[in-house]
Structure formats: structure tokens, C-alpha cells
Coordinates of C-alpha atoms in Angstrom, one line a residue:
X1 CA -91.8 0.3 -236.9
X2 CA -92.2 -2.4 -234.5
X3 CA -94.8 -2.3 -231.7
X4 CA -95.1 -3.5 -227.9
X5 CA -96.4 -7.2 -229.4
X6 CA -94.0 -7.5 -231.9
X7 CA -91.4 -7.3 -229.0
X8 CA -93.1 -9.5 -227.0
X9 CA -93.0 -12.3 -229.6
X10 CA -89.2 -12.0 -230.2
X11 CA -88.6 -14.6 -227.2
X12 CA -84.6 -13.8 -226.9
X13 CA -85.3 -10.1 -227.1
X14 CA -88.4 -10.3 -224.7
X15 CA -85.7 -12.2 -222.0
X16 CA -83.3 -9.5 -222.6
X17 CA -86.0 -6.6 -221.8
X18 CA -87.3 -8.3 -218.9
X19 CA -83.8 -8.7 -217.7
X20 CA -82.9 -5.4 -218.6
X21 CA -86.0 -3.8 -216.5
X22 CA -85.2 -6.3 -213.7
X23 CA -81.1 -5.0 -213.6
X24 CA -82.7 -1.6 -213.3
X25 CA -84.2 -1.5 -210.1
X26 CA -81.7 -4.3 -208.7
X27 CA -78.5 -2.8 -209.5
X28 CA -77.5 -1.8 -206.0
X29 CA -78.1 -4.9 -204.1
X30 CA -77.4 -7.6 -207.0
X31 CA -73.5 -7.8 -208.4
X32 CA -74.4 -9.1 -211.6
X33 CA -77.2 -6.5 -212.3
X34 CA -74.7 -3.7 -211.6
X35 CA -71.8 -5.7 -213.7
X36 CA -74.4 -5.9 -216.9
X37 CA -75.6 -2.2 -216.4
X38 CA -71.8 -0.8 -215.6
X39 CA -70.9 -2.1 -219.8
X40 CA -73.6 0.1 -221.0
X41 CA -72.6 3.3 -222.4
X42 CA -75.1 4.7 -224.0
X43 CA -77.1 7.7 -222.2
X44 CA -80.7 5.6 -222.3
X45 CA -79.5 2.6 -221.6
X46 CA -80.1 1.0 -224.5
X47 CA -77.2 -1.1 -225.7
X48 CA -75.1 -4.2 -225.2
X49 CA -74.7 -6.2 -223.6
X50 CA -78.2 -6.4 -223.4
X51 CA -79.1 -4.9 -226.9
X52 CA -77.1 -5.0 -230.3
X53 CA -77.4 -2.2 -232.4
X54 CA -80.2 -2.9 -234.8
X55 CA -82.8 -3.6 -231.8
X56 CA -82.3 -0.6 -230.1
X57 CA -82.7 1.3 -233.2
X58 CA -86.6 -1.0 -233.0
X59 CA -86.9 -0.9 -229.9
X60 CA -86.4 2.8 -229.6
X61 CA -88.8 3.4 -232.9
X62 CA -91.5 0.5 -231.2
X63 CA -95.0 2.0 -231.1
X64 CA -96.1 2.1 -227.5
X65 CA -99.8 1.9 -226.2
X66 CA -99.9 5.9 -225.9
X67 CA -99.0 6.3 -229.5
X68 CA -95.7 7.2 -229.5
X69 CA -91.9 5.9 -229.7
X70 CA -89.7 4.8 -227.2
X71 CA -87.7 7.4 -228.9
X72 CA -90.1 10.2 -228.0
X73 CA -90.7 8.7 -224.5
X74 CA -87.1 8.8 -223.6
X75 CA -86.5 12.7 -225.4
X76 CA -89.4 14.0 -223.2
X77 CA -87.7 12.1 -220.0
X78 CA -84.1 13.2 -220.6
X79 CA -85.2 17.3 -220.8
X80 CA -85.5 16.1 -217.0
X81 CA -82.1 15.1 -214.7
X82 CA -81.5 11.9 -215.1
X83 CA -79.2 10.7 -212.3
X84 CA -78.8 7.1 -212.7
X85 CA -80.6 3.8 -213.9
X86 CA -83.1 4.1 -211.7
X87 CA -84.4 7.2 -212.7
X88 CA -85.2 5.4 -216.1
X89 CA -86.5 2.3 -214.5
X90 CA -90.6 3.1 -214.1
X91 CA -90.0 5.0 -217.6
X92 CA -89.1 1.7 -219.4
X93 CA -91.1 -0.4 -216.9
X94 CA -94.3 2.1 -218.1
X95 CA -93.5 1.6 -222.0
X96 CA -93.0 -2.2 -221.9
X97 CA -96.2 -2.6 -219.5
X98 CA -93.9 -4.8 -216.9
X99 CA -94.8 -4.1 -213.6
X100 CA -91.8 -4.1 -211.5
X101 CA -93.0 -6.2 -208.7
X102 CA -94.3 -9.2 -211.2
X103 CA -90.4 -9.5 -212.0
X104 CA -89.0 -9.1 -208.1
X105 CA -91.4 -11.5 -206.4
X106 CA -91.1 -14.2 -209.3
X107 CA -88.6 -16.7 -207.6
X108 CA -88.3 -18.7 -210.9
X109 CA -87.4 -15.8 -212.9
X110 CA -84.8 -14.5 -210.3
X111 CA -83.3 -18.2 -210.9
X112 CA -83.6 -18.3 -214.2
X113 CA -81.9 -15.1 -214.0
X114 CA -78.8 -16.2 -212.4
X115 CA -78.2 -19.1 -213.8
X116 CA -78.7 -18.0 -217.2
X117 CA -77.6 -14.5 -217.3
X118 CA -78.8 -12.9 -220.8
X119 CA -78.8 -16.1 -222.3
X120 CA -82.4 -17.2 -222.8
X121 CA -83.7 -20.2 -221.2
X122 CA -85.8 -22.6 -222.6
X123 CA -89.3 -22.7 -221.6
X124 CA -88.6 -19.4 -219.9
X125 CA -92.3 -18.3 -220.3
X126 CA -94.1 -20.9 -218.4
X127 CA -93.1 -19.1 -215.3
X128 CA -95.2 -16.2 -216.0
X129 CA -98.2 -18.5 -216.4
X130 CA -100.8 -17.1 -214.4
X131 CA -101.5 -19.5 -211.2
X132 CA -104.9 -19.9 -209.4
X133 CA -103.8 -19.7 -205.9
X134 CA -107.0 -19.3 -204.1
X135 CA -108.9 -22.6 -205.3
X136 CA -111.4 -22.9 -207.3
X137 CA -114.3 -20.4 -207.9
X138 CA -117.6 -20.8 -206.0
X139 CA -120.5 -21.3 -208.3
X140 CA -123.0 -18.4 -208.2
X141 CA -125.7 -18.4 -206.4
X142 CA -123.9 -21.2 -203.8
X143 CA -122.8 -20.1 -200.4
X144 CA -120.6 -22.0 -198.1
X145 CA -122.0 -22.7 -194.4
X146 CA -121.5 -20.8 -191.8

């Protein structure tokens, strides 16, 4: 059994679930989200052309945070209507621990994305690099003038 970090290290797979959860919520109003997701035919989602066989059999038997399977998260979600892909969307987001918004406001990933398609980019992961926007940190006990 695999868990959330050994996904995470895989650096093709880890592209290929972070564009996966990014075709999710985007496949209304992007063409190429709704071209990947339209080739899928498998009830959860899980398959090509974003998967091959043996890693959605690991990804579905991945450990999550909560203790259990991807398997079991997905079982418990389906007793519910599912309607389309974005019924599933916070359900995968929620086991992978992507926040959907850290994907849909990162310009270099939404790039990266169309440029490269499922194909993974080189360096990809410098993008999520967290960036100090706000400056430096004032040094306790220090305050600026008024």
C-alpha cells in the first residue's frame, strides 16, 4: 500500500493528479479539461488518459491522512448520487490535500498546463515554491514610525 507521500514523490504521477484535480473543477469552461475527462470511463474517474491501470489500483489502495483508502473514500461517496466530475472534485481534492484554489490562481501551472498537457514538465515543482510576498519580517520588539 502506498501512501499520500509516496504519491507525492512519483513526480510524473504527482503532475498527473494535480492535473487531474485541476480538469475537475475546469471542465466546463476549459476544452482541453473536458477533452481529457470525456476519455475516461471508469465510474471514479480514475483511469487513462490520466492513469494506467496499475496506479489506479495504488492510488485507489493509497493510505490517506484519515486512515483509510482511496478505495473506501470513493465506496462511502458513491452510496451518494454522483452526477458528474464535479461531484467528485472536493472528494479527491480532500484525499490528495490540494486545495483547489492553490491550482486555479497559479498562472505558471495553468501554463504549464497547456503547453504540456499530461506530459510532465521539467522543473515543474519550482512553481509551487512558496513566495514571500509581503517583504521581510519585522524584528520583534521593533516598530515602524508612525
Amino acid at each position: 500500500m502506498a501512501t499520500l507521500q509516496d504519491i507525492r514523490q512519483d513526480d510524473s504521477l504527482w503532475w498527473r493528479v494535480l492535473v487531474f484535480l485541476f480538469d475537475l473543477r475546469h471542465f466546463k469552461e476549459n476544452v482541453d479539461s473536458q477533452s481529457r475527462l470525456e476519455r475516461i470511463v471508469d465510474a471514479s474517474y480514475l483511469g487513462q488518459p490520466y492513469f494506467t491501470d496499475d496506479e489506479v489500483s495504488m492510488l485507489k489502495s493509497t493510505v490517506l491522512p484519515a486512515g483509510n483508502t482511496l478505495a473506501d473514500t470513493l465506496r462511502a461517496v458513491t452510496h451518494y448520487r454522483v452526477c458528474a466530475a464535479h461531484d467528485l472534485a472536493p472528494v479527491f481534492e480532500k484525499a490528495f490535500e490540494v486545495k483547489e484554489k492553490d491550482l486555479a490562481r497559479n498562472e505558471r501551472f495553468i501554463e504549464l498546463l497547456n503547453e504540456q498537457s499530461l506530459n510532465v514538465p521539467p522543473d515543474w515543482r519550482s512553481i509551487f515554491k512558496p513566495v514571500n510576498k509581503c517583504g521581510s519580517k519585522p524584528k520583534p520588539g521593533k516598530r515602524k514610525p508612525r
